[in-house]
mmCIF file of C-alpha atoms in Angstrom:
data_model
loop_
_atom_site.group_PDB
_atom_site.id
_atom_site.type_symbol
_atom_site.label_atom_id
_atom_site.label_comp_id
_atom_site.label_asym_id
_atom_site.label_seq_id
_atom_site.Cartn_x
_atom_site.Cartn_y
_atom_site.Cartn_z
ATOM 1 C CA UNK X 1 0.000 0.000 0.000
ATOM 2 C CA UNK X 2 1.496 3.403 -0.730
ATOM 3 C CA UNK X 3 2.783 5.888 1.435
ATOM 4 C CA UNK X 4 0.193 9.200 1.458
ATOM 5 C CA UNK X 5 2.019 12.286 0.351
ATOM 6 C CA UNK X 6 2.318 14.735 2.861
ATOM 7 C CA UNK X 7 2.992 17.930 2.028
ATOM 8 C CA UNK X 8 0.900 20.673 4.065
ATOM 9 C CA UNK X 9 2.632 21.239 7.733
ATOM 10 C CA UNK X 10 -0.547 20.285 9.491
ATOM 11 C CA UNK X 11 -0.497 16.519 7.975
ATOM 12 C CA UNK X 12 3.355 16.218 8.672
ATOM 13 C CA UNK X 13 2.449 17.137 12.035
ATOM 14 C CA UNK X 14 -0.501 14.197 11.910
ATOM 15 C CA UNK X 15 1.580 12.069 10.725
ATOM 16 C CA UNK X 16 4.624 12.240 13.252
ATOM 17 C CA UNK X 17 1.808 12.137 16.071
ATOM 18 C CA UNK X 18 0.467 8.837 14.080
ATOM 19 C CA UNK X 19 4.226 7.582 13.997
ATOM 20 C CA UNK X 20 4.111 8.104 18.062
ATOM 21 C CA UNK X 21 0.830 6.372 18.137
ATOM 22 C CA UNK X 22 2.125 3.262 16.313
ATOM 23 C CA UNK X 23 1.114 4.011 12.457
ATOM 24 C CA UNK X 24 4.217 4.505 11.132
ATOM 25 C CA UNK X 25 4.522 6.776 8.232
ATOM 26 C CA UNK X 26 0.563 6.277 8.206
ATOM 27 C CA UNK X 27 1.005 2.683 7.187
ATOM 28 C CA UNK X 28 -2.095 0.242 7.088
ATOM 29 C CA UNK X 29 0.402 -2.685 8.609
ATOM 30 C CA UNK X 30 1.729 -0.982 11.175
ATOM 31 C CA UNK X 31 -0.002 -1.808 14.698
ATOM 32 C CA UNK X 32 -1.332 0.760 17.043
ATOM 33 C CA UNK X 33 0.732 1.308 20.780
ATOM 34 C CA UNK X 34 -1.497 1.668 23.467
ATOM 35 C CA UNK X 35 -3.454 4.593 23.736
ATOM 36 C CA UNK X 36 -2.608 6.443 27.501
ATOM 37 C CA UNK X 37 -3.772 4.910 30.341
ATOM 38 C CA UNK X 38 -3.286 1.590 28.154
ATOM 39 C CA UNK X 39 -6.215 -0.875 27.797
ATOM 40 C CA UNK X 40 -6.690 -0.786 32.022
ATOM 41 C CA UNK X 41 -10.268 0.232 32.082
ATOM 42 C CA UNK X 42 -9.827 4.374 32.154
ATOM 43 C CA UNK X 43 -12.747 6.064 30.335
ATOM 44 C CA UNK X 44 -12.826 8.504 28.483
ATOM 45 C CA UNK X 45 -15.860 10.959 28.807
ATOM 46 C CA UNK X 46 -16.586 13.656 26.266
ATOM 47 C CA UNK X 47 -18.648 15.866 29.313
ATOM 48 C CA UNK X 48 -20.755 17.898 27.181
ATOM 49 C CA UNK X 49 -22.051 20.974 29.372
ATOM 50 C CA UNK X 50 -18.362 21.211 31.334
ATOM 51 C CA UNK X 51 -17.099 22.222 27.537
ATOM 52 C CA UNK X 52 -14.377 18.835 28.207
ATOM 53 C CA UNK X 53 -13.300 15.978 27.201
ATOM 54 C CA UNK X 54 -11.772 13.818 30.618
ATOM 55 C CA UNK X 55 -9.687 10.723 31.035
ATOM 56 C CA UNK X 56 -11.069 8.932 34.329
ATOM 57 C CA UNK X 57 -8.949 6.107 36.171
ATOM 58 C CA UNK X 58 -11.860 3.656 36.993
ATOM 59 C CA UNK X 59 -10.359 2.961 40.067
ATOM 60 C CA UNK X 60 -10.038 6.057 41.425
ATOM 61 C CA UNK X 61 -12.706 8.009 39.512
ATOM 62 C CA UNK X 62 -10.027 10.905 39.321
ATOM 63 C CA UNK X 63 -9.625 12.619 36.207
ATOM 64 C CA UNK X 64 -5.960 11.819 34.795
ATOM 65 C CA UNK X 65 -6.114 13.530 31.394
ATOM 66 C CA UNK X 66 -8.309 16.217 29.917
ATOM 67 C CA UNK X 67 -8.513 18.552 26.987
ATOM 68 C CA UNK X 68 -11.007 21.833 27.195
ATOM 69 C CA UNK X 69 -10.534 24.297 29.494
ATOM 70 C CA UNK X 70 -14.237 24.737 29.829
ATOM 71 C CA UNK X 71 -14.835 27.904 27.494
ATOM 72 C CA UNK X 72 -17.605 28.174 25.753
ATOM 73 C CA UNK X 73 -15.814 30.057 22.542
ATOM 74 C CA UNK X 74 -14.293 27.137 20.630
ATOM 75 C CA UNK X 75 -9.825 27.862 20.263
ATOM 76 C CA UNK X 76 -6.902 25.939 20.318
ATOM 77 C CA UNK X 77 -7.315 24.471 23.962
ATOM 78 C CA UNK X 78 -11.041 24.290 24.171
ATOM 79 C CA UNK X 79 -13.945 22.643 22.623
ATOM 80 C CA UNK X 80 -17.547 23.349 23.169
ATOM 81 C CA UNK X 81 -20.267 20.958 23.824
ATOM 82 C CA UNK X 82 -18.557 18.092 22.764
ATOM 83 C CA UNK X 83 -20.695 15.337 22.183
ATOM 84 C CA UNK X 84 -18.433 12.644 21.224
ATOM 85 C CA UNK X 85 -14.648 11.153 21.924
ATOM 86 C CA UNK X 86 -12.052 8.722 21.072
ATOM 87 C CA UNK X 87 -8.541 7.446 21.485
ATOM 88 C CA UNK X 88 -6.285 6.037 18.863
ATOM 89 C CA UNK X 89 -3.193 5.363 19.933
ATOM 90 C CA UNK X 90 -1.930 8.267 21.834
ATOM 91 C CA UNK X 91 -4.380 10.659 20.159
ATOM 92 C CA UNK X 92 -7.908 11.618 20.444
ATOM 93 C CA UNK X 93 -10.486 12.925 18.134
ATOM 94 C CA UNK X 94 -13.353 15.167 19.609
ATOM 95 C CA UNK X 95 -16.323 15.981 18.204
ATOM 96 C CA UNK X 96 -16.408 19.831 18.637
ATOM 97 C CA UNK X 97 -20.430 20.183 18.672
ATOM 98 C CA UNK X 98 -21.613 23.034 19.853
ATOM 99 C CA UNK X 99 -24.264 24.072 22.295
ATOM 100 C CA UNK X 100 -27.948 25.372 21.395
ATOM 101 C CA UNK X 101 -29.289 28.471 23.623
ATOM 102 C CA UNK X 102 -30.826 27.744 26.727
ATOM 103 C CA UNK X 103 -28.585 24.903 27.415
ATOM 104 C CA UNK X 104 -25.888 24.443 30.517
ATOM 105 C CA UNK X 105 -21.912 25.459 29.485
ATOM 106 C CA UNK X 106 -23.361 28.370 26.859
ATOM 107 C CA UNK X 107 -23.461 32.012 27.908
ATOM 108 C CA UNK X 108 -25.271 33.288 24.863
ATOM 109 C CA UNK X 109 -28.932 32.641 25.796
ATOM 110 C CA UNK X 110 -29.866 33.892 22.119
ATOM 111 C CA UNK X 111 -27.350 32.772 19.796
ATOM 112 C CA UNK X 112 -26.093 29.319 21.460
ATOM 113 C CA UNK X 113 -22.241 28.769 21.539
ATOM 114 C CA UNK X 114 -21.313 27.021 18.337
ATOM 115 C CA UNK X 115 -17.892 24.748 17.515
ATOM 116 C CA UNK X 116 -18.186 22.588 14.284
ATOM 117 C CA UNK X 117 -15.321 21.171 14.532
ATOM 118 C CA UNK X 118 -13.376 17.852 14.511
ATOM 119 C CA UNK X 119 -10.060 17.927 16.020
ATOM 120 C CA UNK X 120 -7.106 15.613 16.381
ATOM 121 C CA UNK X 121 -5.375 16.334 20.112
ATOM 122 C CA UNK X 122 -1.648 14.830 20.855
ATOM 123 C CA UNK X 123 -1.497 14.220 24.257
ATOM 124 C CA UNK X 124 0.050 17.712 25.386
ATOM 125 C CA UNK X 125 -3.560 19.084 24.241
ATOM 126 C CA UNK X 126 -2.206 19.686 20.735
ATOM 127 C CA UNK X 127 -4.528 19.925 18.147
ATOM 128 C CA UNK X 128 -2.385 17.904 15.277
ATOM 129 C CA UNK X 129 -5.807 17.771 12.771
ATOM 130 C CA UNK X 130 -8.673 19.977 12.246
ATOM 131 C CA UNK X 131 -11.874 19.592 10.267
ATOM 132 C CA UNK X 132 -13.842 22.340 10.042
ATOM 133 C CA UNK X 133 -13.846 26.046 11.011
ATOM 134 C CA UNK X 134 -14.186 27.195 14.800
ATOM 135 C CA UNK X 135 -17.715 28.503 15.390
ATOM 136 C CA UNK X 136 -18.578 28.921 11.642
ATOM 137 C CA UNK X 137 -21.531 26.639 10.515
ATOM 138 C CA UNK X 138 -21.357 25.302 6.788
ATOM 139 C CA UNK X 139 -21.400 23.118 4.304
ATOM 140 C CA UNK X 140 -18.896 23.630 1.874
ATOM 141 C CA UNK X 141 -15.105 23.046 1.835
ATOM 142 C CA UNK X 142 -13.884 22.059 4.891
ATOM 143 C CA UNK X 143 -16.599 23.134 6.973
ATOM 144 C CA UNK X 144 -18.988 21.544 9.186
ATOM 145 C CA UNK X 145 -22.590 22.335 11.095
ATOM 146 C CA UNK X 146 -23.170 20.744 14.033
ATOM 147 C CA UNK X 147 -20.866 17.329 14.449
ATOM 148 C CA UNK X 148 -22.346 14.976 17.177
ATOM 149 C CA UNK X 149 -19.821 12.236 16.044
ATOM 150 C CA UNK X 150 -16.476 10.907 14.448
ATOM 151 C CA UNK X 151 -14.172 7.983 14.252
ATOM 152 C CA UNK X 152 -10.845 7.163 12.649
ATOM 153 C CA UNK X 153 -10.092 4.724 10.299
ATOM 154 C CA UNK X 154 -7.956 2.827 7.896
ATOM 155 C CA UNK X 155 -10.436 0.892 6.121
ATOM 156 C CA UNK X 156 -12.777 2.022 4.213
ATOM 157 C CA UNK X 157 -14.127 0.244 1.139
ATOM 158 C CA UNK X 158 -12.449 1.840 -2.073
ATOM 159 C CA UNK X 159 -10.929 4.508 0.161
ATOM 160 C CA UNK X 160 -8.371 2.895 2.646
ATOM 161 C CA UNK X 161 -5.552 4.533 4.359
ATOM 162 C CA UNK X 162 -6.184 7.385 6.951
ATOM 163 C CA UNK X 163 -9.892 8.726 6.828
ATOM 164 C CA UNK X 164 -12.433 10.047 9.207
ATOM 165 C CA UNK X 165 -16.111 9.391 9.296
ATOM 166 C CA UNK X 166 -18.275 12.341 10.503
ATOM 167 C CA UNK X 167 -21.504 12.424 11.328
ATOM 168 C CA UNK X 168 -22.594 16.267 10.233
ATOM 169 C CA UNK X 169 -25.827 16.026 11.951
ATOM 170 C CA UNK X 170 -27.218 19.827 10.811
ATOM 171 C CA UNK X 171 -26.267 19.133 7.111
ATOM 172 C CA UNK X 172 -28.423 15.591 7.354
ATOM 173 C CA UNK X 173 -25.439 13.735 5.940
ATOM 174 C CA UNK X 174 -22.269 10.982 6.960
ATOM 175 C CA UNK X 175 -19.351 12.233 5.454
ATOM 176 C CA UNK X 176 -16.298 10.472 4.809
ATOM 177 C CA UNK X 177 -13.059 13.237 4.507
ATOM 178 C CA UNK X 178 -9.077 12.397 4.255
ATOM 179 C CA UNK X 179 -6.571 13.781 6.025
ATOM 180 C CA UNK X 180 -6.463 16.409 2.997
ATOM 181 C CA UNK X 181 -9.680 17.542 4.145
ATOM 182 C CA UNK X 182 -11.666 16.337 1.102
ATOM 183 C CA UNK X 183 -15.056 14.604 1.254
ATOM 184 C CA UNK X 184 -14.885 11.478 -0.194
ATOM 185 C CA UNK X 185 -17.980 9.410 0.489
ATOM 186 C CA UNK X 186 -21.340 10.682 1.732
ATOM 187 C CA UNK X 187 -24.667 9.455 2.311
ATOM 188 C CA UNK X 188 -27.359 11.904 2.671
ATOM 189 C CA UNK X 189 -28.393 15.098 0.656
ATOM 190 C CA UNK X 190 -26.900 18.257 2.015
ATOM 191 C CA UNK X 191 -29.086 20.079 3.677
ATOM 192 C CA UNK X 192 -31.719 18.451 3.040
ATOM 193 C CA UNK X 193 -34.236 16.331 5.803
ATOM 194 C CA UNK X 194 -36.330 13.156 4.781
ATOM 195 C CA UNK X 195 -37.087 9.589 4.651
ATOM 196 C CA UNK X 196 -36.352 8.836 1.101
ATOM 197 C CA UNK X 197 -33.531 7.238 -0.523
ATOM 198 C CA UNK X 198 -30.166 9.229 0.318
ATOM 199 C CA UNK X 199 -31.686 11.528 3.089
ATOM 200 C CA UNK X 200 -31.753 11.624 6.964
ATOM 201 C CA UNK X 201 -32.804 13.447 9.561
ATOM 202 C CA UNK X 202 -30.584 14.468 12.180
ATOM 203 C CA UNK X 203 -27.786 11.734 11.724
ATOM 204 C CA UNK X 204 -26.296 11.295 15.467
ATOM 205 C CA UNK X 205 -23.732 8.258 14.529
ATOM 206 C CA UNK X 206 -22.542 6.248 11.730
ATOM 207 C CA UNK X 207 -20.393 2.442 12.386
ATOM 208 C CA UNK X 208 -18.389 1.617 9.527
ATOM 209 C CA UNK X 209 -19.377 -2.787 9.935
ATOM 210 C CA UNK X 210 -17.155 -5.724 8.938
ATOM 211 C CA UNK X 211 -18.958 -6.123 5.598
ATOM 212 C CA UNK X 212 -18.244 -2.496 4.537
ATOM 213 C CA UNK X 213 -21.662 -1.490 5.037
ATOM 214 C CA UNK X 214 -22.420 1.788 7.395
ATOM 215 C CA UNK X 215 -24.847 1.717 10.382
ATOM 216 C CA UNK X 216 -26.531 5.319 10.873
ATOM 217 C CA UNK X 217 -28.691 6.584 14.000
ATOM 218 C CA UNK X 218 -31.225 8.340 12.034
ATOM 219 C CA UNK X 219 -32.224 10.033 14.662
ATOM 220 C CA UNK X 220 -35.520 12.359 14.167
ATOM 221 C CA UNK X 221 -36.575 9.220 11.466
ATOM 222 C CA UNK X 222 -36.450 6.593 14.957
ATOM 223 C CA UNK X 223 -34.860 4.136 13.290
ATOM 224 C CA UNK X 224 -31.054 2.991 12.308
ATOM 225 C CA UNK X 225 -30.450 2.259 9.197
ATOM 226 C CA UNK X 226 -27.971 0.026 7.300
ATOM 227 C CA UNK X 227 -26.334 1.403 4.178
ATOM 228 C CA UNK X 228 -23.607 0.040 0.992
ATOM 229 C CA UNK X 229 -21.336 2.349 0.395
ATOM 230 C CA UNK X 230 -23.415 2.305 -3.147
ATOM 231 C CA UNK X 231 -25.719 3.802 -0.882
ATOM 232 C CA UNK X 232 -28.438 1.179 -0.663
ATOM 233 C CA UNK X 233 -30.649 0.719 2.186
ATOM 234 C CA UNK X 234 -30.335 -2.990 3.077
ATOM 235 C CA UNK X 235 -32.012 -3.170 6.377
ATOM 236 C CA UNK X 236 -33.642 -1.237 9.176
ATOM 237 C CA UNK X 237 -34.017 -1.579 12.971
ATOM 238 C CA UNK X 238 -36.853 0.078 14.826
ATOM 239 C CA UNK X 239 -37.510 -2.487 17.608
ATOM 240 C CA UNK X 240 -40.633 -3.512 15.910
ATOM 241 C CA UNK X 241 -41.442 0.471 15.351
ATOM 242 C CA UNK X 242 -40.855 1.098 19.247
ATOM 243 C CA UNK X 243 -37.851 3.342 18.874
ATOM 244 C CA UNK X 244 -37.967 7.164 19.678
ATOM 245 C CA UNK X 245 -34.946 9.137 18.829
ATOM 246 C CA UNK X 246 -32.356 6.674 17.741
ATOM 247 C CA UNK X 247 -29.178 8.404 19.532
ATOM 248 C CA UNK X 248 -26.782 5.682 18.668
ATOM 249 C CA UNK X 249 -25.974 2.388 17.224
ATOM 250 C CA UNK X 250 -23.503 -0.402 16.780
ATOM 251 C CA UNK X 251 -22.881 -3.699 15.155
ATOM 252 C CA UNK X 252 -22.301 -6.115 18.642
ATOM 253 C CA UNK X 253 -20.122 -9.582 17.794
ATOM 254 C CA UNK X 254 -23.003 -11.910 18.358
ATOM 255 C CA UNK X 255 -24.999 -10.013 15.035
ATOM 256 C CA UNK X 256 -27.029 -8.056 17.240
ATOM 257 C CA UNK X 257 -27.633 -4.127 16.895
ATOM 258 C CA UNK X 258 -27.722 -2.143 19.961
ATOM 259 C CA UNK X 259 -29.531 0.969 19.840
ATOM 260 C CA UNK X 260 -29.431 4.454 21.887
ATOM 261 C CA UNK X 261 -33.656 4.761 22.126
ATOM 262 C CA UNK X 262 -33.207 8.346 24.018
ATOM 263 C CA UNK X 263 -36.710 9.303 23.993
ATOM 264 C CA UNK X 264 -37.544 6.276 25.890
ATOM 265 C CA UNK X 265 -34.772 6.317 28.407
ATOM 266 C CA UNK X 266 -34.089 3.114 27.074
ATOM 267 C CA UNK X 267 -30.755 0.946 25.344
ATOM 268 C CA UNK X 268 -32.217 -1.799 23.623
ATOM 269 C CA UNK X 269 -30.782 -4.628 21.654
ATOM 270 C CA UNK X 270 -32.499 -5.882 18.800
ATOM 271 C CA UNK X 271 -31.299 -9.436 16.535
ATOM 272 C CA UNK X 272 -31.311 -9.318 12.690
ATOM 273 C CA UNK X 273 -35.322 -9.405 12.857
ATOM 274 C CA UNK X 274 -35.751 -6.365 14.714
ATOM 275 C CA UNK X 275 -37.170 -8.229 17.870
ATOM 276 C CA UNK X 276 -36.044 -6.905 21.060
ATOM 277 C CA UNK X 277 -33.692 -9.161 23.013
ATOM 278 C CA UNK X 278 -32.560 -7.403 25.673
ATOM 279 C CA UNK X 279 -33.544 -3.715 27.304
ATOM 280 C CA UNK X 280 -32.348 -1.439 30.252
ATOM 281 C CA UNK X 281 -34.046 1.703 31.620
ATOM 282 C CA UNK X 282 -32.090 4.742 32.744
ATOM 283 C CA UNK X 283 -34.750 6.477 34.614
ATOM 284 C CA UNK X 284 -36.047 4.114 37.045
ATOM 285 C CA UNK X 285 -33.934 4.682 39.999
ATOM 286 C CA UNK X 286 -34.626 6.496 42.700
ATOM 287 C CA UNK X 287 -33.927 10.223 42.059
ATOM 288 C CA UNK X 288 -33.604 9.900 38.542
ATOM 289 C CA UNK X 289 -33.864 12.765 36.551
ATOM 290 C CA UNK X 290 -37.730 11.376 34.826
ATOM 291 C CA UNK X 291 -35.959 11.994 30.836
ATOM 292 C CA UNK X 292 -32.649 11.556 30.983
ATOM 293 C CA UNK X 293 -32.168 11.220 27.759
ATOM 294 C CA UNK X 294 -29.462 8.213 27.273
ATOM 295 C CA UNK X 295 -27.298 9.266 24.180
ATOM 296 C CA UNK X 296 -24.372 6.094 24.011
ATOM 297 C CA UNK X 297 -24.268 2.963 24.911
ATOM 298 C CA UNK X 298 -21.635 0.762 24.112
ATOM 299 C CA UNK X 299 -20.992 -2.612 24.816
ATOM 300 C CA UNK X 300 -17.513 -3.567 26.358
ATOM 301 C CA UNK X 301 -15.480 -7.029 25.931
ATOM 302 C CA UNK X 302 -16.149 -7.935 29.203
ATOM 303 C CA UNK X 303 -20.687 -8.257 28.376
ATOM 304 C CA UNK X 304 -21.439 -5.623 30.318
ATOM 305 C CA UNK X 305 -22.869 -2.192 28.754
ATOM 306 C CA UNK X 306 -21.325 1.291 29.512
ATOM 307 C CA UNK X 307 -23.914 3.987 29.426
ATOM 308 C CA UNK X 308 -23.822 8.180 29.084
ATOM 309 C CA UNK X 309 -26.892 9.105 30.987
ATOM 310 C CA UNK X 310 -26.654 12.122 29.745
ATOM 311 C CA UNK X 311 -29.208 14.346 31.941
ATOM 312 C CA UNK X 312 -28.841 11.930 34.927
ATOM 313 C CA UNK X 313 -24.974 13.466 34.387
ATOM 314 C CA UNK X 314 -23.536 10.204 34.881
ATOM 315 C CA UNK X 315 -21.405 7.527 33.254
ATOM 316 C CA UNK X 316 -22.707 3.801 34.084
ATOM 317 C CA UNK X 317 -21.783 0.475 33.533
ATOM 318 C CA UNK X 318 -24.856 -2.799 33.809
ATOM 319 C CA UNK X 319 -24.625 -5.904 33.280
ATOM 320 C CA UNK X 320 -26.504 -8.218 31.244
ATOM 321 C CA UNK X 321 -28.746 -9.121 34.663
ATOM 322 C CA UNK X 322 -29.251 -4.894 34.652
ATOM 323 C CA UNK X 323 -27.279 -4.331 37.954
ATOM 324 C CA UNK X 324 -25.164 -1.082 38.003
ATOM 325 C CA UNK X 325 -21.325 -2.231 38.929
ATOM 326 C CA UNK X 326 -19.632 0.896 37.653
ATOM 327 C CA UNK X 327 -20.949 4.775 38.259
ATOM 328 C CA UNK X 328 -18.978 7.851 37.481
ATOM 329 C CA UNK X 329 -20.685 11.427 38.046
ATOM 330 C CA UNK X 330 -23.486 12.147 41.163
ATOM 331 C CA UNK X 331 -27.127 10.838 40.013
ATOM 332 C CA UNK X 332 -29.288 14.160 38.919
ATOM 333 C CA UNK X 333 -26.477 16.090 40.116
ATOM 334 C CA UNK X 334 -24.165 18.341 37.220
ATOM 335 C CA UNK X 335 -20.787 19.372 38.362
ATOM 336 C CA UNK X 336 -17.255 19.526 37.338
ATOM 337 C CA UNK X 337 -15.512 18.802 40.668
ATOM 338 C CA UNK X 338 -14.603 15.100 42.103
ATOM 339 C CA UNK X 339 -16.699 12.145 40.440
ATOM 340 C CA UNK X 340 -18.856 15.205 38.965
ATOM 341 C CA UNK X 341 -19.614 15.444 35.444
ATOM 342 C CA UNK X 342 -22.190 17.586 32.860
ATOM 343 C CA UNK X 343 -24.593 16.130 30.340
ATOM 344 C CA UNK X 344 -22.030 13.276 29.608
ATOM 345 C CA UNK X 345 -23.274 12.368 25.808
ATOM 346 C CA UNK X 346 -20.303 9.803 25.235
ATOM 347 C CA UNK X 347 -18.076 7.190 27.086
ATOM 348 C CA UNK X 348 -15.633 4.529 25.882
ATOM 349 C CA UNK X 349 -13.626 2.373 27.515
ATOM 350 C CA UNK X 350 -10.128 3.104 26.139
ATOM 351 C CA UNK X 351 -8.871 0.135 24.454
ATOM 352 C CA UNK X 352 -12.105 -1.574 23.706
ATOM 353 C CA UNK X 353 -13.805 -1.534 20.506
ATOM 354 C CA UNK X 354 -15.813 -4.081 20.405
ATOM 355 C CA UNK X 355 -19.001 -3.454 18.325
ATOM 356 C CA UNK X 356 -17.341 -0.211 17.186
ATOM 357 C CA UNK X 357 -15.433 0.805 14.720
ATOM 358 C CA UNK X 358 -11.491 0.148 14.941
ATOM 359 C CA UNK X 359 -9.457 2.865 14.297
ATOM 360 C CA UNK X 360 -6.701 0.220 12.473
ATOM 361 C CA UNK X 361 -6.412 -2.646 10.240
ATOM 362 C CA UNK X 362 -6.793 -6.291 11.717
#
């Protein structure tokens, strides 16, 4: 596989961080070195309304490494309302979203505090990569509106090598741009809200799957959707028409698609029929905020699920019997102090993809 040229400062600079993070000279061989923290069990936590994105130990539930310095005006050390997070290596890539008026972590009550960017941090808080320009909402040329949600990848069918895949959730469309900053792949019209063939509405993730098809949370539709990178719709998962905002989806190893159902509170995992098989409520314990609005939840290795509970401002793990063993932020209580966090919209385990994405070849 060739080498990709670089020639702009900003993609030497990627590409020495990639060296660092075990993809040398941006090679598809090459194997990834453990991201920080290693594959121990930290989490990191893209805490939405605390304008941050936080390493936690899990043991210790103290923050070890964090980028944003909790400004609401997006720059080169903060982020706004980031709604999404993820390590490669030594680096992560943040979803810069923004915040809508009226919301926690905004001090514009009328305009809102946009970002719309995606950024590559080193671990010094670097920003190595950008896509998109800081608080300018667009659709053309290396802009963005409203990104709830990236990953990195090598693997892409008929476009391997180093790639991104952002969910643009404002211009209704997945995007697939290189580290040139050129769009490469898309599904969904610009602009452009619907149903139909090649539209969504409100995008909020997209799963690049083993078979080189892409799973999108259609969000405002209720549904996730499976597409060919033909852009074919080749199957749909509703839970039997029961789904209400579909925040977020993945492919799990048994077959099965879990799904984000926000407006019910609820993660549910459906098999290749669309019949639920399994189900767990956010807002049934005792001082639960009554619509917390769940936004990920991701299954880890290990069969339990880890859940952002996003207005309960908590980070939980369950197992498959529903029992909590893992809790990171106060129930129904925002903060940014000890074992405090905001809105949490995203958590990973660091080191554990399963049912996502990985960021390199096999």
């Amino acid at each position: 596989m060739s080498r990709i040229p670089i020639s702009a400062p900003i993609l030497r600079r990627l590409a020495t961080a990639l060296v660092v993070a075990g993809v040398a000279t941006i090679s598809l061989q090459a194997k990834p070195a453990l991201a920080r923290g290693g594959d121990d069990g930290n989490i990191l936590v893209a805490d939405q309304f605390n304008n941050r994105v936080v390493e936690i130990n899990r043991r210790t539930h103290q923050v070890v490494w964090q980028f944003g310095n909790g400004s609401d005006l997006p720059g080169p050390h903060s982020v706004v309302g980031t709604n999404d997070a993820e390590r490669f290596g030594s680096l992560t890539l943040i979803s810069g979203t923004g915040t809508p008026p009226g919301l926690p972590g905004c001090s514009d009550t009328v305009n809102g505090c946009p970002d719309n960017r995606v950024i590559v941090v080193d671990p010094h808080g670097d920003i190595v990569w950008q896509y998109g320009q800081a608080g300018v909402a667009g659709a053309g040329p290396d802009q963005l509106n409203t990104p709830v949600q990236a990953l990195f990848l090598v693997s892409f069918p008929g476009h391997y090598g180093p790639h991104v895949l952002i969910a643009d959730q404002a211009n209704q469309r997945i995007i697939l741009v290189n580290l040139r900053k050129q769009v490469v792949w898309q599904y969904g019209t610009t602009g452009v809200s619907g149903s139909g063939p090649n539209q969504l509405d409100n995008p909020n993730s997209a799963e690049l799957l083993a078979n080189g098809h892409v799973l999108i949370a259609d969000e405002n539709n209720n549904r996730v959707i499976e597409v060919t990178r033909t852009g074919a719709l080749v199957k749909q998962f509703t839970a039997l028409g029961t789904v209400s905002g579909a925040a977020f989806a993945s492919r799990l190893p048994n077959g099965d698609t879990l799904i984000t159902d926000s407006n019910n509170n609820r993660i549910v995992e459906v098999d290749a029929s669309d019949n639920p098989v399994w189900q767990y409520f956010t807002n049934t314990e005792a001082g639960s905020n009554p619509t917390p609005l769940p936004t990920r939840a991701v299954r880890l290795r290990n069969g339990d699920t880890l859940i952002s509970d996003q207005f309960n401002d908590r980070v939980i793990e369950v197992n498959m019997l529903g029992k909590t063993v893992f809790t990171q932020g106060a129930l129904n209580t925002p903060g940014s102090g000890y074992d405090q966090l905001n809105g949490p919209y995203d958590a990973k385990q660091i080191g554990d993809f399963t049912g996502l994405t990985p960021p390199f070849g096999k």
